[in-house]
Short mmCIF file of C-alpha atoms in Angstrom, two decimals:
data_model
loop_
_atom_site.label_atom_id
_atom_site.label_comp_id
_atom_site.label_asym_id
_atom_site.label_seq_id
_atom_site.Cartn_x
_atom_site.Cartn_y
_atom_site.Cartn_z
CA MET A 106 61.60 44.16 174.07
CA ALA A 107 61.14 40.94 172.13
CA SER A 108 58.43 42.56 170.06
CA MET A 109 60.74 45.48 169.26
CA MET A 110 63.52 43.13 168.21
CA ASP A 111 61.16 41.13 166.00
CA ARG A 112 60.26 44.29 164.11
CA ILE A 113 63.81 45.44 163.35
CA ASP A 114 65.41 44.42 160.07
CA PHE A 115 68.83 43.13 161.15
CA SER A 116 69.99 42.89 157.52
CA ARG A 117 70.41 46.66 157.85
CA ARG A 118 72.71 48.52 160.17
CA CYS A 119 70.67 50.05 162.98
CA VAL A 120 71.48 53.48 164.40
CA LEU A 121 69.88 54.88 167.53
CA VAL A 122 69.47 58.66 167.46
CA THR A 123 68.86 60.05 170.93
CA GLY A 124 67.35 63.21 169.48
CA PRO A 125 65.27 63.76 166.33
CA VAL A 126 65.97 62.55 162.82
CA ILE A 127 65.63 65.41 160.33
CA VAL A 128 64.86 64.38 156.75
CA GLY A 129 66.23 67.00 154.36
CA ALA A 130 69.25 69.32 154.43
CA GLY A 131 67.71 72.27 152.63
CA PRO A 132 67.06 75.61 154.32
CA SER A 133 64.28 74.11 156.48
CA GLY A 134 66.40 71.25 157.81
CA LEU A 135 69.38 73.52 158.40
CA ALA A 136 67.24 76.05 160.28
CA LEU A 137 65.86 73.36 162.58
CA ALA A 138 69.30 71.84 163.18
CA ALA A 139 70.71 75.24 164.14
CA CYS A 140 67.87 75.88 166.60
CA LEU A 141 68.26 72.41 168.12
CA LYS A 142 71.97 73.00 168.59
CA GLU A 143 71.22 76.15 170.57
CA HIS A 144 69.01 74.04 172.83
CA GLY A 145 71.72 71.40 173.21
CA VAL A 146 69.63 68.67 171.55
CA PRO A 147 71.47 66.03 169.46
CA TYR A 148 70.07 65.16 166.03
CA ALA A 149 70.82 63.47 162.71
CA VAL A 150 70.16 65.13 159.35
CA LEU A 151 69.58 62.76 156.42
CA GLU A 152 70.01 64.10 152.88
CA ARG A 153 69.60 62.15 149.65
CA ALA A 154 71.92 64.46 147.67
CA ASP A 155 75.66 64.94 148.21
CA CYS A 156 75.36 68.57 149.31
CA ILE A 157 73.17 70.88 151.35
CA ALA A 158 70.36 72.80 149.62
CA SER A 159 70.54 70.61 146.51
CA LEU A 160 67.51 72.34 144.97
CA TRP A 161 69.36 75.65 145.05
CA GLN A 162 72.72 74.24 144.03
CA ARG A 163 71.70 71.74 141.35
CA ARG A 164 68.18 72.53 140.15
CA THR A 165 67.95 76.28 139.62
CA TYR A 166 68.86 78.55 136.73
CA ASP A 167 71.95 80.73 136.79
CA ARG A 168 70.26 84.14 136.82
CA LEU A 169 68.03 83.32 139.79
CA LYS A 170 67.88 85.82 142.64
CA LEU A 171 65.78 85.81 145.76
CA HIS A 172 62.42 87.30 144.86
CA LEU A 173 61.99 88.90 148.29
CA PRO A 174 64.27 91.26 150.26
CA LYS A 175 66.97 89.42 152.18
CA LYS A 176 65.54 90.23 155.61
CA PHE A 177 62.53 88.04 154.76
CA CYS A 178 64.75 85.15 153.66
CA GLN A 179 67.38 84.82 156.39
CA LEU A 180 67.37 81.76 158.63
CA PRO A 181 67.11 81.89 162.45
CA ARG A 182 70.06 83.19 164.47
CA MET A 183 72.13 84.41 161.51
CA PRO A 184 71.38 87.37 159.22
CA PHE A 185 72.77 87.82 155.74
CA PRO A 186 76.10 89.67 155.48
CA GLU A 187 75.59 93.43 155.42
CA ASP A 188 77.38 93.78 152.07
CA TYR A 189 74.91 91.45 150.33
CA PRO A 190 72.49 93.23 147.95
CA GLU A 191 68.81 93.54 148.79
CA TYR A 192 68.06 90.57 146.50
CA PRO A 193 70.96 88.09 146.85
CA SER A 194 71.88 85.95 143.87
CA LYS A 195 71.69 82.19 143.79
CA ARG A 196 75.44 81.95 144.39
CA GLN A 197 75.29 84.33 147.35
CA PHE A 198 72.39 82.45 148.90
CA VAL A 199 74.20 79.12 148.59
CA GLU A 200 77.32 80.67 150.17
CA TYR A 201 75.15 81.97 153.00
CA LEU A 202 73.68 78.49 153.60
CA GLU A 203 77.13 76.88 153.55
CA GLU A 204 78.40 79.40 156.09
CA TYR A 205 75.26 78.80 158.14
CA ALA A 206 76.01 75.06 158.25
CA ARG A 207 79.63 75.69 159.22
CA ASN A 208 78.68 78.22 161.88
CA PHE A 209 76.28 75.84 163.61
CA GLU A 210 78.43 72.75 162.90
CA ILE A 211 75.70 71.00 160.94
CA ASN A 212 77.03 67.86 159.28
CA PRO A 213 74.31 66.02 157.35
CA ARG A 214 74.61 62.38 156.38
CA PHE A 215 74.70 62.73 152.60
CA ASN A 216 73.58 60.24 149.92
CA GLN A 217 71.01 58.82 152.33
CA ALA A 218 67.67 58.44 150.54
CA VAL A 219 64.80 57.74 152.91
CA GLN A 220 62.76 54.82 151.62
CA SER A 221 60.25 54.66 154.44
CA ALA A 222 59.48 56.11 157.84
CA ARG A 223 56.92 54.55 160.15
CA PHE A 224 55.95 54.97 163.78
CA ASP A 225 56.22 51.73 165.76
CA GLU A 226 53.28 51.67 168.16
CA THR A 227 54.81 48.92 170.28
CA SER A 228 58.07 50.67 171.05
CA GLY A 229 56.86 54.25 170.73
CA LEU A 230 59.73 55.01 168.33
CA TRP A 231 60.12 56.00 164.69
CA ARG A 232 61.88 53.66 162.26
CA VAL A 233 63.47 55.43 159.30
CA ARG A 234 64.94 53.23 156.57
CA THR A 235 67.48 54.59 154.09
CA THR A 236 69.42 53.39 151.07
CA GLY A 237 72.39 54.84 149.24
CA ALA A 238 71.60 57.53 146.66
CA GLY A 239 73.49 59.28 143.88
CA ALA A 240 77.08 58.12 143.64
CA GLU A 241 76.42 55.81 146.60
CA ALA A 242 73.48 53.97 145.02
CA GLY A 243 73.79 50.29 145.78
CA ASN A 244 76.16 50.85 148.69
CA ARG A 245 74.99 48.33 151.29
CA ASN A 246 76.72 50.30 154.03
CA LEU A 247 74.15 53.05 153.54
CA GLU A 248 71.20 50.70 154.00
CA VAL A 249 70.49 51.88 157.52
CA GLU A 250 67.55 51.83 159.87
CA TYR A 251 67.51 54.90 162.11
CA ILE A 252 65.54 54.57 165.34
CA CYS A 253 64.42 57.77 167.00
CA ARG A 254 61.85 59.32 169.31
CA TRP A 255 61.11 62.30 167.04
CA LEU A 256 60.91 62.62 163.27
CA VAL A 257 61.09 65.96 161.44
CA VAL A 258 59.97 66.15 157.81
CA ALA A 259 61.98 68.95 156.17
CA THR A 260 62.04 67.79 152.55
CA GLY A 261 60.13 70.90 151.49
CA GLU A 262 57.42 71.83 149.05
CA ASN A 263 59.60 71.37 145.94
CA ALA A 264 61.13 67.93 146.32
CA GLU A 265 60.06 66.51 142.95
CA MET A 266 59.48 68.13 139.57
CA VAL A 267 56.00 68.07 138.02
CA VAL A 268 55.91 66.86 134.40
CA PRO A 269 52.44 67.07 132.83
CA GLU A 270 51.18 64.59 130.26
CA LEU A 271 51.16 66.39 126.93
CA GLU A 272 49.79 64.61 123.89
CA GLY A 273 52.42 63.79 121.29
CA LEU A 274 55.36 65.11 123.29
CA GLY A 275 57.24 61.87 122.64
CA GLU A 276 56.94 62.50 118.90
CA PHE A 277 58.23 66.06 119.10
CA GLY A 278 61.84 65.15 118.37
CA GLY A 279 63.40 68.32 119.80
CA GLU A 280 64.93 69.03 123.19
CA VAL A 281 62.51 68.86 126.13
CA THR A 282 63.73 69.93 129.57
CA HIS A 283 62.20 70.79 132.90
CA ALA A 284 63.02 74.12 134.51
CA CYS A 285 65.01 72.28 137.18
CA ASN A 286 67.56 71.32 134.49
CA TYR A 287 67.62 74.72 132.76
CA LYS A 288 70.73 76.75 133.51
CA SER A 289 71.02 79.50 130.90
CA GLY A 290 69.55 80.64 127.62
CA GLU A 291 73.01 80.48 126.02
CA SER A 292 72.38 77.00 124.63
CA TYR A 293 69.07 78.17 123.13
CA ARG A 294 70.49 81.14 121.23
CA GLY A 295 68.62 81.59 117.95
CA LYS A 296 66.11 78.83 118.76
CA ARG A 297 62.32 78.92 118.96
CA VAL A 298 61.46 77.81 122.49
CA LEU A 299 58.06 76.99 123.96
CA VAL A 300 57.93 77.73 127.70
CA VAL A 301 55.07 75.86 129.36
CA GLY A 302 53.93 77.77 132.46
CA CYS A 303 53.68 81.44 133.42
CA GLY A 304 54.61 81.56 137.10
CA ASN A 305 57.75 83.19 138.46
CA SER A 306 59.96 80.52 136.87
CA GLY A 307 58.21 80.61 133.50
CA MET A 308 58.41 84.40 133.35
CA GLU A 309 62.10 84.51 134.30
CA LEU A 310 63.05 81.76 131.87
CA ALA A 311 61.25 83.58 129.07
CA LEU A 312 63.16 86.74 130.00
CA ASP A 313 66.46 84.86 130.11
CA LEU A 314 65.79 83.32 126.70
CA CYS A 315 65.15 86.79 125.28
CA ASP A 316 68.38 88.08 126.77
CA HIS A 317 70.22 85.31 124.93
CA ASN A 318 68.55 86.08 121.59
CA ALA A 319 66.20 83.10 121.59
CA PHE A 320 62.56 83.35 120.49
CA PRO A 321 60.32 82.24 123.36
CA ALA A 322 56.57 81.63 123.34
CA MET A 323 54.89 81.15 126.72
CA VAL A 324 51.86 78.94 127.32
CA VAL A 325 49.30 80.53 129.63
CA ARG A 326 46.45 78.05 129.40
CA ASP A 327 45.94 74.64 130.99
CA SER A 328 45.96 72.07 128.20
CA ILE A 329 43.96 69.54 130.21
CA ALA A 330 41.28 71.65 131.87
CA LEU A 331 41.28 74.10 128.93
CA ASP A 332 41.21 76.92 131.44
CA TRP A 333 43.48 79.93 131.66
CA PHE A 334 46.43 79.93 134.03
CA LYS A 335 45.41 82.95 136.06
CA VAL A 336 48.25 84.75 137.75
CA HIS A 337 48.79 88.01 139.54
CA VAL A 338 51.70 90.00 138.16
CA LEU A 339 53.01 92.65 140.58
CA PRO A 340 56.00 94.97 140.29
CA ARG A 341 58.84 93.75 142.46
CA GLU A 342 59.26 97.27 143.77
CA VAL A 343 57.12 100.41 143.93
CA MET A 344 59.09 103.69 144.13
CA GLY A 345 62.15 101.80 145.36
CA LYS A 346 60.21 99.94 148.06
CA SER A 347 59.70 96.16 147.96
CA THR A 348 56.09 95.35 147.07
CA PHE A 349 56.15 92.41 149.46
CA GLU A 350 57.54 94.53 152.27
CA LEU A 351 54.84 97.10 151.60
CA ALA A 352 52.18 94.37 151.74
CA VAL A 353 53.51 93.07 155.07
CA LEU A 354 53.43 96.60 156.49
CA LEU A 355 49.89 97.23 155.28
CA MET A 356 48.61 93.93 156.68
CA LYS A 357 49.55 95.08 160.17
CA TRP A 358 46.98 97.87 159.96
CA LEU A 359 44.46 97.00 157.25
CA PRO A 360 42.19 94.04 156.44
CA LEU A 361 43.52 91.62 153.84
CA TRP A 362 40.92 92.50 151.20
CA LEU A 363 41.89 96.18 151.37
CA VAL A 364 45.60 95.37 151.13
CA ASP A 365 44.87 93.39 147.96
CA LYS A 366 42.91 96.31 146.50
CA ILE A 367 45.86 98.63 147.15
CA LEU A 368 48.37 96.18 145.62
CA LEU A 369 46.28 95.74 142.49
CA LEU A 370 45.90 99.49 142.12
CA LEU A 371 49.66 99.95 142.43
CA ALA A 372 50.22 97.14 139.92
CA TRP A 373 47.91 98.85 137.44
CA LEU A 374 49.64 102.20 137.93
CA VAL A 375 53.14 100.73 137.49
CA LEU A 376 52.55 97.93 134.97
CA GLY A 377 49.28 98.90 133.31
CA GLY A 378 46.62 96.41 132.29
CA ILE A 379 47.86 92.92 131.46
CA GLY A 380 44.70 91.32 130.08
CA LYS A 381 45.30 92.60 126.55
CA TYR A 382 48.61 90.69 126.49
CA GLY A 383 46.93 87.34 127.19
CA LEU A 384 47.53 87.31 130.96
CA ARG A 385 44.50 87.04 133.22
CA ARG A 386 44.31 87.83 136.91
CA PRO A 387 42.45 85.57 139.37
CA LEU A 388 39.31 86.94 141.00
CA THR A 389 40.88 86.39 144.42
CA GLY A 390 43.42 89.02 145.50
CA PRO A 391 47.17 88.24 145.47
CA MET A 392 47.77 88.06 149.23
CA GLU A 393 44.53 86.22 149.96
CA LEU A 394 45.37 83.70 147.23
CA LYS A 395 48.87 83.29 148.66
CA ASN A 396 47.54 82.71 152.18
CA ARG A 397 44.69 80.44 151.15
CA GLU A 398 46.18 78.31 148.36
CA GLY A 399 49.89 79.06 148.41
CA GLN A 400 49.88 80.51 144.89
CA THR A 401 52.65 83.09 144.73
CA PRO A 402 52.14 86.22 142.64
CA VAL A 403 54.68 86.87 139.91
CA LEU A 404 57.05 89.65 140.95
CA ASP A 405 58.04 91.14 137.63
CA THR A 406 61.74 91.62 136.93
CA GLY A 407 61.42 92.55 133.26
CA ALA A 408 59.48 89.74 131.57
CA LEU A 409 56.31 91.80 131.27
CA GLY A 410 58.19 94.41 129.25
CA LYS A 411 59.33 91.68 126.85
CA ILE A 412 55.72 90.50 126.51
CA LYS A 413 54.53 94.03 125.76
CA SER A 414 57.25 94.49 123.14
CA GLY A 415 56.38 91.19 121.47
CA ASN A 416 59.72 89.56 122.24
CA VAL A 417 57.86 86.98 124.32
CA LYS A 418 54.79 85.63 122.58
CA VAL A 419 51.91 84.61 124.84
CA VAL A 420 49.96 81.61 123.51
CA PRO A 421 46.97 79.57 124.75
CA GLY A 422 47.01 75.90 125.73
CA ILE A 423 48.61 72.98 123.94
CA LYS A 424 46.45 70.56 121.97
CA ARG A 425 49.17 68.22 120.74
CA PHE A 426 52.80 68.01 119.68
CA SER A 427 54.12 66.59 116.44
CA LEU A 428 57.57 66.50 114.85
CA GLY A 429 59.05 69.96 115.37
CA ARG A 430 55.65 71.56 115.88
CA VAL A 431 52.95 72.24 118.45
CA GLU A 432 49.25 72.68 117.76
CA LEU A 433 47.47 75.03 120.14
CA VAL A 434 43.88 74.82 121.36
CA ASP A 435 42.93 77.83 119.24
CA GLY A 436 43.96 75.93 116.08
CA ASN A 437 47.21 77.77 115.45
CA VAL A 438 50.39 75.78 114.82
CA LEU A 439 53.88 76.86 115.90
CA ASP A 440 57.19 75.57 114.58
CA ILE A 441 59.48 75.16 117.59
CA ASP A 442 62.93 73.78 118.32
CA SER A 443 62.79 73.19 122.09
CA VAL A 444 60.36 72.93 125.00
CA VAL A 445 61.01 74.09 128.57
CA LEU A 446 58.54 72.86 131.20
CA ALA A 447 58.15 75.51 133.89
CA THR A 448 55.43 73.37 135.44
CA GLY A 449 56.54 73.46 139.04
CA TYR A 450 57.33 71.01 141.80
CA ARG A 451 55.58 68.97 144.44
CA SER A 452 56.20 67.43 147.84
CA ASN A 453 57.36 63.80 147.91
CA VAL A 454 56.31 63.03 151.51
CA PRO A 455 53.50 60.57 150.57
CA GLN A 456 56.09 58.40 148.83
CA TRP A 457 57.95 57.51 152.03
CA LEU A 458 56.01 58.54 155.17
CA GLN A 459 53.81 55.58 156.07
CA GLY A 460 50.91 54.90 158.41
CA CYS A 461 50.31 58.59 159.13
CA ASP A 462 47.41 60.85 158.21
CA PHE A 463 49.03 64.13 159.27
CA PHE A 464 49.94 64.85 155.63
CA SER A 465 47.38 64.98 152.84
CA LYS A 466 47.78 63.28 149.48
CA ASP A 467 49.43 66.38 148.04
CA GLY A 468 52.23 66.10 150.61
CA PHE A 469 51.27 69.05 152.81
CA PRO A 470 50.06 69.01 156.43
CA LYS A 471 46.29 68.87 156.64
CA THR A 472 46.35 71.53 159.34
CA SER A 473 46.89 74.96 157.86
CA PHE A 474 49.42 77.61 158.88
CA PRO A 475 50.38 78.52 161.57
CA ASP A 476 49.52 75.19 163.23
CA GLY A 477 50.78 72.70 160.65
CA TRP A 478 54.20 72.17 162.20
CA LYS A 479 53.35 69.47 164.76
CA GLY A 480 51.66 66.11 164.40
CA GLU A 481 51.26 63.15 166.73
CA ASN A 482 53.77 60.66 168.13
CA GLY A 483 56.73 63.03 167.82
CA LEU A 484 56.16 63.97 164.17
CA TYR A 485 57.03 67.50 163.01
CA ALA A 486 56.90 69.34 159.68
CA VAL A 487 59.16 72.27 158.81
CA GLY A 488 58.92 74.21 155.56
CA PHE A 489 55.40 73.39 154.37
CA THR A 490 53.74 76.71 155.13
CA ARG A 491 53.61 77.96 151.51
CA ARG A 492 55.16 81.11 152.96
CA GLY A 493 58.71 80.76 151.75
CA LEU A 494 61.82 80.93 153.88
CA ALA A 495 60.18 83.10 156.53
CA GLY A 496 57.53 80.43 157.07
CA ALA A 497 60.17 77.69 157.27
CA SER A 498 62.12 79.68 159.85
CA SER A 499 58.99 80.17 161.95
CA ASP A 500 58.32 76.41 161.87
CA ALA A 501 61.94 75.65 162.80
CA VAL A 502 61.95 77.88 165.86
CA ARG A 503 58.68 76.45 167.18
CA ALA A 504 59.51 72.82 166.45
CA ALA A 505 63.00 73.06 167.99
CA SER A 506 61.61 74.63 171.16
CA ASP A 507 58.99 71.91 171.51
CA ILE A 508 61.42 69.06 170.83
CA ALA A 509 63.93 70.53 173.30
CA ARG A 510 61.27 70.63 176.01
CA LEU A 511 60.34 66.99 175.41
CA TRP A 512 63.94 65.87 175.05
CA LYS A 513 64.91 67.41 178.40
CA GLU A 514 61.94 65.66 179.99
CA GLU A 515 63.05 62.35 178.45
CA MET A 516 66.56 62.85 179.80
CA LYS A 517 65.42 63.11 183.41
CA PRO A 518 66.40 60.14 185.62
CA CYS A 519 63.94 57.28 185.35
CA ARG A 520 63.26 57.14 189.09
CA SER A 521 61.70 60.61 189.00
CA ARG A 522 59.15 59.61 186.37
CA PRO A 523 56.26 57.12 186.15
CA ALA A 524 56.97 53.49 185.42
CA ALA A 525 55.61 53.71 181.88
CA ALA A 526 58.06 56.48 181.00
CA CYS A 527 60.90 54.47 182.50
CA HIS A 528 59.95 51.50 180.35
CA ARG A 529 60.07 53.66 177.21
CA ARG A 530 63.47 55.01 178.24
CA CYS A 531 64.85 51.52 178.61
CA ILE A 532 63.61 50.56 175.16
CA SER A 533 65.18 53.65 173.62
CA GLN A 534 68.54 52.55 175.02
CA PHE A 535 68.34 49.41 172.87
#
């Protein structure tokens, strides 16, 4: 006990959580909290923002819709409303999440930014230290140390934006924004905009810019490695049927390589060849690439048509920026007014989870799906499957069931368990 007390920072308020601490109140954290509630397990959800699902509410563009049919995106124990369209809008998805939180009485502790989390070998407990964030930055009352038996990492795959180093960008002089701060093409009307990146976000932003009478050019080559960004572009639907749903159905009966062959054939029949427009496909098939590396194929919602018509100009990599201009690796120079970085996001777990080798340097569990949801010493990961909301829901159900089993064992009277377990129980009452 003395050792435990020596390790606690008494300058912070200490809070004992008799169940798990869940870091993150996005879809992954909400799904786990709902499943735990069904098991009767208490928990605390810590969220650095002042709302649930802050990525969806604060860092997405207005026209965003779910790329997959709603049945693949619903969280455990609560389907989408029947009157929702097949591809709910951003607003509808946020409303669904808010209703989900109300329905399961999930009340996160907002403006709590986790600074560190470390497993204490002596006590057998996790110590999670937080500070105030956002409007509560500097609030000493939010400098808390949470002590818990189980820790669940649910901060997700997209916690921090990725901003590449681009030569001369500081000299450009025009507006530079990341996709997370882009809302609508309205403010870019009539402007020449360079979109860096050609994934789902880059394609949709280019389309949105066109719809608002801007003049987008899209970079499809890595400026550092001087290699092409290779991406699979698939139709979102084939003859009124979701391409993803079709792929899931085919994978139940056919080997993955054959499913990829069928998808690429359908893509060629519906979209035609894309190489002549400056877009190159990877050698690995779309579903195999998704399963192996987490790279999601682009589900076209109209951007490819704009590329074919010339309304979106596809350009190679960036060599350097200068005042109002960008020089490309092929020697051409473009006059541009603004730059939008559709360069993606990354996990932030390595920044705060300490003394643990369950996560790799890129912030993902080292163990691949479907076994990457549980680590050692009561550590769990939810939402790092690279399989979207369906993968997060799968993790949540499994993690909640496992935690509930252990929690019920911990709650048994001490006299019915070995002395070592009783000792741990006494410490946890501290």
